[in-house]
mmCIF file of C-alpha atoms and ligand atoms in Angstrom:
data_model
loop_
_atom_site.group_PDB
_atom_site.id
_atom_site.type_symbol
_atom_site.label_atom_id
_atom_site.label_comp_id
_atom_site.label_asym_id
_atom_site.label_seq_id
_atom_site.Cartn_x
_atom_site.Cartn_y
_atom_site.Cartn_z
ATOM 1 C CA MET A 1 43.766 89.145 45.361
ATOM 2 C CA SER A 2 47.466 90.932 44.835
ATOM 3 C CA GLN A 3 46.948 92.805 41.479
ATOM 4 C CA SER A 4 44.141 95.425 40.857
ATOM 5 C CA ILE A 5 42.531 94.304 37.503
ATOM 6 C CA ASN A 6 38.550 93.646 37.703
ATOM 7 C CA THR A 7 38.765 89.846 36.893
ATOM 8 C CA ASN A 8 35.110 89.925 35.980
ATOM 9 C CA ASP A 9 35.698 91.599 32.197
ATOM 10 C CA LEU A 10 39.393 90.573 32.293
ATOM 11 C CA GLN A 11 40.150 90.409 28.515
ATOM 12 C CA ALA A 12 42.628 87.333 27.835
ATOM 13 C CA GLY A 13 44.868 86.606 25.078
ATOM 14 C CA VAL A 14 45.553 83.250 23.564
ATOM 15 C CA VAL A 15 48.574 82.967 21.228
ATOM 16 C CA GLY A 16 48.697 79.554 19.165
ATOM 17 C CA LEU A 17 45.539 77.852 18.264
ATOM 18 C CA GLY A 18 46.390 74.212 18.365
ATOM 19 C CA LEU A 19 45.463 71.411 20.573
ATOM 20 C CA MET A 20 45.687 73.334 23.807
ATOM 21 C CA GLY A 21 45.128 76.884 22.484
ATOM 22 C CA CYS A 22 41.813 75.791 21.344
ATOM 23 C CA SER A 23 40.823 74.146 24.673
ATOM 24 C CA ILE A 24 42.628 76.943 26.763
ATOM 25 C CA THR A 25 40.516 79.405 24.700
ATOM 26 C CA ALA A 26 37.248 77.431 25.185
ATOM 27 C CA CYS A 27 38.028 77.391 28.953
ATOM 28 C CA LEU A 28 38.274 81.247 29.229
ATOM 29 C CA LEU A 29 35.457 81.731 27.269
ATOM 30 C CA LEU A 30 33.419 79.499 29.689
ATOM 31 C CA ALA A 31 34.685 81.287 32.449
ATOM 32 C CA GLY A 32 33.324 84.615 31.114
ATOM 33 C CA HIS A 33 36.312 86.319 29.858
ATOM 34 C CA PRO A 34 36.407 87.903 26.599
ATOM 35 C CA VAL A 35 39.525 86.355 24.532
ATOM 36 C CA VAL A 36 41.314 87.267 21.831
ATOM 37 C CA ALA A 37 42.617 84.137 19.881
ATOM 38 C CA VAL A 38 45.359 84.824 17.696
ATOM 39 C CA ALA A 39 46.911 82.527 15.027
ATOM 40 C CA PRO A 40 50.562 82.813 14.752
ATOM 41 C CA VAL A 41 50.225 80.442 11.626
ATOM 42 C CA PRO A 42 47.653 80.259 8.806
ATOM 43 C CA ASP A 43 46.937 76.837 9.169
ATOM 44 C CA ASP A 44 45.347 77.789 12.641
ATOM 45 C CA LEU A 45 42.474 79.332 10.901
ATOM 46 C CA LYS A 46 41.190 76.177 9.391
ATOM 47 C CA HIS A 47 40.398 74.407 12.639
ATOM 48 C CA ALA A 48 40.596 76.644 15.143
ATOM 49 C CA GLU A 49 36.902 78.131 15.219
ATOM 50 C CA ASP A 50 35.561 74.416 14.725
ATOM 51 C CA ARG A 51 37.588 72.950 17.612
ATOM 52 C CA ILE A 52 36.332 75.704 20.090
ATOM 53 C CA THR A 53 32.830 75.547 18.988
ATOM 54 C CA GLU A 54 32.990 71.891 19.637
ATOM 55 C CA HIS A 55 34.467 72.121 22.928
ATOM 56 C CA LEU A 56 31.612 74.960 23.504
ATOM 57 C CA ARG A 57 29.201 72.425 22.403
ATOM 58 C CA LYS A 58 30.148 69.500 24.224
ATOM 59 C CA SER A 59 30.356 71.527 27.257
ATOM 60 C CA ARG A 60 26.823 72.367 26.895
ATOM 61 C CA GLU A 61 25.735 68.768 26.236
ATOM 62 C CA GLU A 62 27.617 67.510 29.267
ATOM 63 C CA GLY A 63 25.807 70.145 31.640
ATOM 64 C CA LEU A 64 29.078 72.045 32.392
ATOM 65 C CA VAL A 65 27.305 75.400 31.078
ATOM 66 C CA LYS A 66 23.672 76.168 29.904
ATOM 67 C CA ASN A 67 24.402 78.610 27.246
ATOM 68 C CA PRO A 68 24.776 77.704 23.625
ATOM 69 C CA PRO A 69 27.964 78.366 21.701
ATOM 70 C CA GLU A 70 27.121 81.116 20.006
ATOM 71 C CA TYR A 71 26.756 82.786 23.362
ATOM 72 C CA TYR A 72 30.432 82.549 24.080
ATOM 73 C CA LEU A 73 31.619 82.685 20.592
ATOM 74 C CA SER A 74 30.267 86.263 20.787
ATOM 75 C CA GLN A 75 33.121 86.965 22.894
ATOM 76 C CA VAL A 76 35.847 85.589 20.955
ATOM 77 C CA THR A 77 37.882 87.214 18.531
ATOM 78 C CA ILE A 78 39.957 84.342 15.953
ATOM 79 C CA THR A 79 42.874 86.870 14.243
ATOM 80 C CA GLU A 80 46.232 86.549 12.923
ATOM 81 C CA ASP A 81 46.543 90.262 13.893
ATOM 82 C CA TYR A 82 48.562 90.445 16.936
ATOM 83 C CA ASN A 83 47.378 94.257 17.409
ATOM 84 C CA GLN A 84 44.164 92.947 18.629
ATOM 85 C CA LEU A 85 46.098 91.789 21.785
ATOM 86 C CA LYS A 86 46.266 95.588 22.955
ATOM 87 C CA ASP A 87 43.697 95.625 25.718
ATOM 88 C CA CYS A 88 44.475 92.050 26.792
ATOM 89 C CA SER A 89 45.512 91.857 30.628
ATOM 90 C CA LEU A 90 46.353 88.407 30.272
ATOM 91 C CA VAL A 91 48.152 86.739 27.211
ATOM 92 C CA ILE A 92 48.822 82.935 27.065
ATOM 93 C CA GLU A 93 51.496 82.052 24.399
ATOM 94 C CA CYS A 94 50.769 78.120 23.488
ATOM 95 C CA THR A 95 53.054 77.638 20.445
ATOM 96 C CA ILE A 96 55.153 74.662 19.996
ATOM 97 C CA GLU A 97 57.795 73.620 22.249
ATOM 98 C CA ASN A 98 60.664 75.733 20.389
ATOM 99 C CA ILE A 99 62.567 78.676 22.020
ATOM 100 C CA SER A 100 63.204 80.683 19.237
ATOM 101 C CA ILE A 101 59.660 80.200 17.617
ATOM 102 C CA LYS A 102 58.623 81.212 21.531
ATOM 103 C CA LYS A 103 60.950 84.125 21.342
ATOM 104 C CA SER A 104 59.703 85.528 18.032
ATOM 105 C CA VAL A 105 56.127 84.917 19.392
ATOM 106 C CA TYR A 106 56.946 87.165 22.708
ATOM 107 C CA ASP A 107 58.510 89.868 20.095
ATOM 108 C CA LYS A 108 55.139 90.434 18.603
ATOM 109 C CA ILE A 109 53.112 90.306 21.870
ATOM 110 C CA GLU A 110 55.223 92.375 23.737
ATOM 111 C CA ARG A 111 55.302 95.086 20.840
ATOM 112 C CA VAL A 112 51.361 95.506 21.441
ATOM 113 C CA ILE A 113 50.562 94.664 24.838
ATOM 114 C CA SER A 114 50.593 96.974 28.031
ATOM 115 C CA LYS A 115 53.836 97.068 30.536
ATOM 116 C CA ASP A 116 51.179 95.955 33.249
ATOM 117 C CA THR A 117 50.305 92.809 31.022
ATOM 118 C CA LEU A 118 50.938 89.177 32.521
ATOM 119 C CA LEU A 119 52.421 87.442 29.853
ATOM 120 C CA THR A 120 52.485 83.432 30.225
ATOM 121 C CA SER A 121 53.235 80.463 28.637
ATOM 122 C CA ASN A 122 51.950 76.833 28.636
ATOM 123 C CA THR A 123 55.478 75.319 28.142
ATOM 124 C CA SER A 124 55.547 71.585 28.947
ATOM 125 C CA ALA A 125 59.129 71.691 29.878
ATOM 126 C CA ILE A 126 61.478 74.566 29.167
ATOM 127 C CA PRO A 127 62.219 76.396 32.395
ATOM 128 C CA ILE A 128 60.536 79.333 32.731
ATOM 129 C CA SER A 129 64.073 81.327 33.850
ATOM 130 C CA ILE A 130 65.107 80.513 30.172
ATOM 131 C CA LEU A 131 61.866 81.664 28.429
ATOM 132 C CA GLN A 132 61.393 85.035 30.739
ATOM 133 C CA LYS A 133 64.952 85.917 29.350
ATOM 134 C CA GLN A 134 63.653 86.193 26.059
ATOM 135 C CA THR A 135 61.185 88.771 27.172
ATOM 136 C CA LEU A 136 61.300 92.545 27.563
ATOM 137 C CA HIS A 137 59.587 92.553 31.170
ATOM 138 C CA PRO A 138 60.734 89.291 32.737
ATOM 139 C CA GLU A 139 59.091 89.872 36.125
ATOM 140 C CA ARG A 140 55.629 89.877 34.624
ATOM 141 C CA PHE A 141 56.015 86.525 32.920
ATOM 142 C CA PHE A 142 55.388 83.159 34.159
ATOM 143 C CA GLY A 143 54.516 79.451 33.228
ATOM 144 C CA LEU A 144 50.673 78.827 32.911
ATOM 145 C CA HIS A 145 50.992 74.910 32.549
ATOM 146 C CA TRP A 146 47.533 73.583 31.589
ATOM 147 C CA THR A 147 46.476 69.640 30.946
ATOM 148 C CA GLU A 148 44.458 68.610 28.211
ATOM 149 C CA PRO A 149 41.237 69.255 27.670
ATOM 150 C CA SER A 150 41.986 72.449 29.464
ATOM 151 C CA HIS A 151 38.231 73.217 29.559
ATOM 152 C CA THR A 152 37.337 70.231 31.630
ATOM 153 C CA THR A 153 40.674 69.524 33.947
ATOM 154 C CA ARG A 154 41.278 71.039 37.471
ATOM 155 C CA PHE A 155 45.051 70.686 36.990
ATOM 156 C CA LEU A 156 46.924 73.954 36.154
ATOM 157 C CA GLU A 157 50.493 74.945 37.316
ATOM 158 C CA VAL A 158 51.789 78.446 37.912
ATOM 159 C CA ILE A 159 55.050 78.525 37.853
ATOM 160 C CA CYS A 160 57.755 81.394 38.495
ATOM 161 C CA GLY A 161 60.910 81.880 36.850
ATOM 162 C CA ASP A 162 63.910 83.399 38.920
ATOM 163 C CA ALA A 163 62.882 86.630 38.032
ATOM 164 C CA SER A 164 59.084 86.425 38.494
ATOM 165 C CA ASP A 165 57.476 88.695 40.783
ATOM 166 C CA VAL A 166 55.744 86.060 43.091
ATOM 167 C CA SER A 167 52.712 88.354 43.686
ATOM 168 C CA LYS A 168 51.635 88.315 40.262
ATOM 169 C CA ALA A 169 52.042 84.467 40.302
ATOM 170 C CA GLU A 170 49.504 84.625 43.406
ATOM 171 C CA PHE A 171 47.144 86.743 41.259
ATOM 172 C CA LEU A 172 47.072 84.067 38.604
ATOM 173 C CA TYR A 173 46.769 81.323 41.295
ATOM 174 C CA GLU A 174 43.726 83.039 42.120
ATOM 175 C CA LEU A 175 42.108 83.929 39.253
ATOM 176 C CA SER A 176 42.640 80.386 38.096
ATOM 177 C CA HIS A 177 39.802 79.081 40.511
ATOM 178 C CA GLN A 178 37.309 80.932 38.486
ATOM 179 C CA TRP A 179 38.680 78.820 35.549
ATOM 180 C CA GLY A 180 37.517 75.712 37.610
ATOM 181 C CA LYS A 181 41.082 74.757 38.719
ATOM 182 C CA GLU A 182 42.821 73.535 41.768
ATOM 183 C CA PRO A 183 45.787 75.177 40.823
ATOM 184 C CA ILE A 184 49.182 74.696 41.914
ATOM 185 C CA LEU A 185 51.778 77.570 42.572
ATOM 186 C CA VAL A 186 55.246 76.808 41.875
ATOM 187 C CA ARG A 187 57.407 79.352 43.445
ATOM 188 C CA LYS A 188 60.706 78.299 42.694
ATOM 189 C CA ASP A 189 61.813 77.077 39.087
ATOM 190 C CA ILE A 190 62.499 73.562 38.622
ATOM 191 C CA ARG A 191 62.844 71.607 35.273
ATOM 192 C CA GLY A 192 59.823 69.714 34.627
ATOM 193 C CA PHE A 193 57.748 71.600 37.163
ATOM 194 C CA ILE A 194 55.771 69.630 39.514
ATOM 195 C CA THR A 195 53.547 66.980 37.294
ATOM 196 C CA ASN A 196 56.127 66.154 34.794
ATOM 197 C CA ARG A 197 58.999 65.407 37.353
ATOM 198 C CA LEU A 198 56.294 62.985 38.916
ATOM 199 C CA MET A 199 54.962 61.683 35.845
ATOM 200 C CA TYR A 200 58.427 60.938 33.904
ATOM 201 C CA ALA A 201 59.738 58.994 36.837
ATOM 202 C CA MET A 202 56.777 56.779 36.399
ATOM 203 C CA TYR A 203 57.331 56.780 32.527
ATOM 204 C CA ARG A 204 61.157 56.108 32.971
ATOM 205 C CA GLU A 205 60.603 53.098 35.267
ATOM 206 C CA ALA A 206 57.625 51.680 32.604
ATOM 207 C CA PHE A 207 60.404 51.871 29.959
ATOM 208 C CA TYR A 208 62.633 49.915 32.080
ATOM 209 C CA LEU A 209 60.106 46.988 33.001
ATOM 210 C CA VAL A 210 58.930 46.829 29.391
ATOM 211 C CA GLU A 211 62.848 46.766 27.949
ATOM 212 C CA ASN A 212 63.875 44.565 30.329
ATOM 213 C CA GLY A 213 61.190 41.666 30.015
ATOM 214 C CA TYR A 214 59.557 41.892 33.343
ATOM 215 C CA ALA A 215 55.996 42.867 31.823
ATOM 216 C CA THR A 216 54.507 43.938 28.215
ATOM 217 C CA VAL A 217 53.403 47.701 27.564
ATOM 218 C CA GLU A 218 49.675 46.402 28.325
ATOM 219 C CA ASP A 219 50.271 44.938 31.682
ATOM 220 C CA VAL A 220 52.093 48.179 32.683
ATOM 221 C CA ASP A 221 49.352 50.316 31.312
ATOM 222 C CA ARG A 222 46.907 47.833 33.219
ATOM 223 C CA SER A 223 48.917 48.062 36.405
ATOM 224 C CA CYS A 224 48.636 52.103 36.348
ATOM 225 C CA ARG A 225 44.988 52.176 35.401
ATOM 226 C CA ASN A 226 43.630 49.852 37.907
ATOM 227 C CA ASN A 227 46.017 50.664 41.067
ATOM 228 C CA ALA A 228 46.746 54.375 40.954
ATOM 229 C CA GLY A 229 43.863 54.816 38.536
ATOM 230 C CA TYR A 230 41.488 54.040 41.277
ATOM 231 C CA PHE A 231 42.642 56.551 43.888
ATOM 232 C CA MET A 232 44.440 59.606 41.867
ATOM 233 C CA THR A 233 41.353 61.681 41.485
ATOM 234 C CA LEU A 234 40.914 61.725 45.235
ATOM 235 C CA ALA A 235 44.342 61.351 46.652
ATOM 236 C CA GLY A 236 47.934 62.240 45.821
ATOM 237 C CA PRO A 237 50.820 60.152 46.875
ATOM 238 C CA PHE A 238 51.151 61.715 50.594
ATOM 239 C CA ARG A 239 47.073 61.355 51.281
ATOM 240 C CA TRP A 240 47.538 57.780 49.935
ATOM 241 C CA MET A 241 50.369 56.943 52.306
ATOM 242 C CA ASP A 242 48.198 58.634 55.083
ATOM 243 C CA LEU A 243 44.985 56.284 53.862
ATOM 244 C CA THR A 244 46.807 53.197 53.669
ATOM 245 C CA GLY A 245 49.297 53.197 56.736
ATOM 246 C CA VAL A 246 52.830 54.903 56.602
ATOM 247 C CA PRO A 247 55.469 52.598 58.027
ATOM 248 C CA ALA A 248 54.675 49.991 55.142
ATOM 249 C CA TYR A 249 55.725 52.360 52.643
ATOM 250 C CA HIS A 250 58.974 53.366 55.042
ATOM 251 C CA THR A 251 59.801 49.746 54.912
ATOM 252 C CA VAL A 252 59.347 49.061 51.296
ATOM 253 C CA MET A 253 61.509 52.179 50.513
ATOM 254 C CA LYS A 254 64.600 50.831 52.179
ATOM 255 C CA ASP A 255 64.803 47.939 49.520
ATOM 256 C CA LEU A 256 62.895 49.308 46.573
ATOM 257 C CA PHE A 257 64.498 52.561 45.832
ATOM 258 C CA PRO A 258 68.077 51.281 45.355
ATOM 259 C CA THR A 259 66.613 48.914 42.460
ATOM 260 C CA LEU A 260 64.383 51.652 40.993
ATOM 261 C CA ASN A 261 65.811 52.727 37.371
ATOM 262 C CA ASN A 262 67.748 55.785 37.195
ATOM 263 C CA ASP A 263 68.945 56.043 33.339
ATOM 264 C CA THR A 264 69.349 59.334 31.905
ATOM 265 C CA SER A 265 68.985 58.383 28.186
ATOM 266 C CA VAL A 266 65.719 58.197 26.148
ATOM 267 C CA PRO A 267 64.715 54.534 26.025
ATOM 268 C CA LYS A 268 65.001 53.007 22.809
ATOM 269 C CA LEU A 269 61.359 51.578 22.959
ATOM 270 C CA ILE A 270 60.202 55.459 22.322
ATOM 271 C CA ASP A 271 63.216 56.573 20.254
ATOM 272 C CA ASP A 272 62.392 53.813 17.758
ATOM 273 C CA ILE A 273 58.548 54.631 17.445
ATOM 274 C CA VAL A 274 59.458 58.343 16.926
ATOM 275 C CA LYS A 275 62.400 57.807 14.239
ATOM 276 C CA ASN A 276 59.598 55.775 12.555
ATOM 277 C CA GLY A 277 57.281 58.726 12.536
ATOM 278 C CA GLY A 278 55.097 57.192 15.140
ATOM 279 C CA ARG A 279 52.832 60.239 17.126
ATOM 280 C CA GLY A 280 50.320 57.527 18.774
ATOM 281 C CA VAL A 281 46.856 57.719 18.142
ATOM 282 C CA ALA A 282 47.029 60.670 15.828
ATOM 283 C CA ASN A 283 48.472 58.556 13.279
ATOM 284 C CA ALA A 284 47.479 55.029 14.434
ATOM 285 C CA GLN A 285 51.127 54.520 15.362
ATOM 286 C CA GLY A 286 52.356 53.953 19.261
ATOM 287 C CA PHE A 287 52.988 51.703 21.710
ATOM 288 C CA HIS A 288 50.137 49.757 20.910
ATOM 289 C CA GLN A 289 49.175 48.443 17.764
ATOM 290 C CA TYR A 290 46.025 50.460 16.449
ATOM 291 C CA THR A 291 43.701 50.270 13.127
ATOM 292 C CA GLU A 292 42.699 53.610 11.847
ATOM 293 C CA GLU A 293 39.315 52.990 13.227
ATOM 294 C CA GLU A 294 40.594 51.703 16.556
ATOM 295 C CA ALA A 295 42.939 54.993 16.986
ATOM 296 C CA LYS A 296 39.776 57.197 16.092
ATOM 297 C CA LEU A 297 37.651 55.447 18.810
ATOM 298 C CA TRP A 298 40.581 55.784 21.416
ATOM 299 C CA GLU A 299 40.512 59.480 20.838
ATOM 300 C CA GLU A 300 36.592 59.867 21.218
ATOM 301 C CA THR A 301 36.697 57.336 24.155
ATOM 302 C CA PHE A 302 39.200 59.593 25.939
ATOM 303 C CA LYS A 303 37.391 62.628 25.456
ATOM 304 C CA GLU A 304 33.921 60.733 26.725
ATOM 305 C CA PHE A 305 36.159 59.621 29.614
ATOM 306 C CA THR A 306 37.346 63.338 30.575
ATOM 307 C CA TYR A 307 33.882 64.643 30.892
ATOM 308 C CA GLU A 308 32.995 61.497 33.261
ATOM 309 C CA ILE A 309 35.881 61.849 35.644
ATOM 310 C CA ARG A 310 35.222 65.465 35.845
ATOM 311 C CA LYS A 311 31.976 64.701 37.392
ATOM 312 C CA LEU A 312 33.445 62.441 39.959
ATOM 313 C CA ALA A 313 36.331 64.791 40.290
ATOM 314 C CA LEU A 314 33.769 67.861 41.018
ATOM 315 C CA LYS A 315 32.167 65.582 43.785
ATOM 316 C CA TYR A 316 35.928 65.388 45.693
ATOM 317 C CA PRO A 317 37.452 68.695 46.040
ATOM 318 C CA ALA A 318 40.694 69.255 47.431
ATOM 319 C CA ASP A 319 38.684 70.302 50.446
ATOM 320 C CA VAL A 320 35.927 67.646 50.376
ATOM 321 C CA VAL A 321 36.664 66.479 54.060
ATOM 322 C CA LYS A 322 36.147 70.259 55.489
ATOM 323 C CA LYS A 323 33.210 70.646 53.179
ATOM 324 C CA LYS A 324 31.829 67.799 55.197
ATOM 325 C CA LEU A 325 32.945 68.826 58.700
ATOM 326 C CA ASP A 326 31.121 72.371 57.702
ATOM 327 C CA LYS A 327 27.885 70.725 56.926
ATOM 328 C CA LYS A 328 28.204 68.195 59.854
ATOM 329 C CA ASN A 329 28.513 71.065 62.196
ATOM 330 C CA ASN A 330 26.032 73.433 60.367
ATOM 331 C CA LEU A 331 28.050 75.777 59.339
ATOM 332 C CA VAL A 332 26.943 76.053 55.698
HETATM 333 N N1 NAD B 401 49.612 68.545 24.028
HETATM 334 C C1 NAD B 401 49.798 68.605 25.396
HETATM 335 O O1 NAD B 401 49.109 67.666 26.043
HETATM 336 C C2 NAD B 401 50.242 69.856 26.200
HETATM 337 C C3 NAD B 401 50.247 69.686 27.536
HETATM 338 C C4 NAD B 401 50.920 70.627 28.258
HETATM 339 C C5 NAD B 401 51.624 71.729 27.404
HETATM 340 N N2 NAD B 401 51.750 71.529 26.410
HETATM 341 C C6 NAD B 401 52.649 72.633 25.410
HETATM 342 O O2 NAD B 401 51.790 73.808 25.072
HETATM 343 C C7 NAD B 401 52.351 74.232 23.756
HETATM 344 C C8 NAD B 401 51.397 73.774 22.524
HETATM 345 O O3 NAD B 401 51.307 72.351 22.242
HETATM 346 P P1 NAD B 401 49.822 71.883 21.563
HETATM 347 O O4 NAD B 401 49.924 70.762 22.074
HETATM 348 O O5 NAD B 401 48.748 72.650 21.612
HETATM 349 O O6 NAD B 401 50.474 71.855 20.158
HETATM 350 P P2 NAD B 401 49.943 71.985 18.727
HETATM 351 O O7 NAD B 401 50.999 71.199 17.652
HETATM 352 O O8 NAD B 401 48.705 71.358 18.391
HETATM 353 O O9 NAD B 401 50.151 73.530 18.475
HETATM 354 C C9 NAD B 401 51.219 74.009 18.300
HETATM 355 C C10 NAD B 401 50.652 75.546 17.471
HETATM 356 O O10 NAD B 401 52.001 76.189 17.543
HETATM 357 C C11 NAD B 401 51.767 77.374 16.734
HETATM 358 N N3 NAD B 401 52.939 77.332 15.622
HETATM 359 C C12 NAD B 401 53.409 76.334 15.005
HETATM 360 N N4 NAD B 401 54.751 76.664 14.172
HETATM 361 C C13 NAD B 401 54.727 77.985 14.378
HETATM 362 C C14 NAD B 401 55.664 79.024 14.042
HETATM 363 N N5 NAD B 401 56.899 78.526 13.208
HETATM 364 N N6 NAD B 401 55.717 80.247 14.766
HETATM 365 C C15 NAD B 401 54.815 80.552 15.291
HETATM 366 N N7 NAD B 401 53.715 79.499 15.740
HETATM 367 C C16 NAD B 401 53.794 78.316 15.439
HETATM 368 C C17 NAD B 401 50.790 77.018 15.695
HETATM 369 O O11 NAD B 401 49.655 78.186 16.778
HETATM 370 C C18 NAD B 401 50.153 75.653 15.986
HETATM 371 O O12 NAD B 401 48.659 75.400 16.307
HETATM 372 C C19 NAD B 401 53.687 73.447 23.882
HETATM 373 O O13 NAD B 401 55.000 74.387 24.362
HETATM 374 C C20 NAD B 401 53.497 72.140 24.326
HETATM 375 O O14 NAD B 401 54.623 71.712 24.856
HETATM 376 C C21 NAD B 401 51.086 70.804 25.485
#
């Protein structure tokens, strides 16, 4: 590892205890870190402990860990007091996607932490080079982009901004293996990082197909689930092309690429939903129609699915073939 931190007892801080802050806290606790979880708004205190406990309970029920929630909860301090972050070697900011709010949070964090502490943001889309300009020590600032639910998914992007010290990012990259991640190191800042650039290209095309009458929302969803959905836990686009024959893709690209949508405006379909207050299953108002009960059941079904897909994913790590070869050659 490129940084001299004892990772076994590394104390981590999470600031912002909404949806993601709670699952990130659970992930760090399950990995054995003591965690200081800071609530920047009093509302967080109403739900944070219950949400974290529920993640820990379910993780035990699903066999991810052997210990009961109390074992991990003894390692977490949930507080409104930023001073409690003073001994943390790593702090993860997880507040709403708003630069001035994030800056006000960094001011409070940096008043307390030591200058060696790594400061990171779970921002979905704000460039790290912009966020790090809001801090006193931009070289120790990185994006740590998780995906929900953070304690079961193996996705994590470690992102450098223009002023980041790449060796510290390499340390975070190594460390995150202990959190059950198969991380991605983004060495140069780019808007949307890696995953959102890929996903938003798909979202844009999905809107194009629906808005122009080629298919319904239901059909587009079914197409993704039953095509990409069948291989993407094992293979990314490049492995997929290798598996299914590269020349065919070469041929199709020539004719298909010029016809793909490259509109730069926000599609009307999503604009209308958001302007009418739609948030998706959270308030039963999204692209699909839901009764309150159906929306709640979708939320529960998604939760159930994340544990199921995790079991399958664990059987197929990135080095699955190397492991098979090692076994065949009696190297393990
Ligand atoms: N939801 C996702 O799937 C997802 C995925 C990747 C990244 N992210 C990013 O993670 C961050 C948090 O997202 P979330 O989904 O947990 O959101 P959330 O709405 O559940 O939580 C937001 C949190 O922001 C904090 N907050 C709200 N108002 C504040 C204020 N005025 N001052 C200080 N703090 C305030 C609170 O702690 C609140 O709980 C965002 O940057 C988001 O883009 C979210």
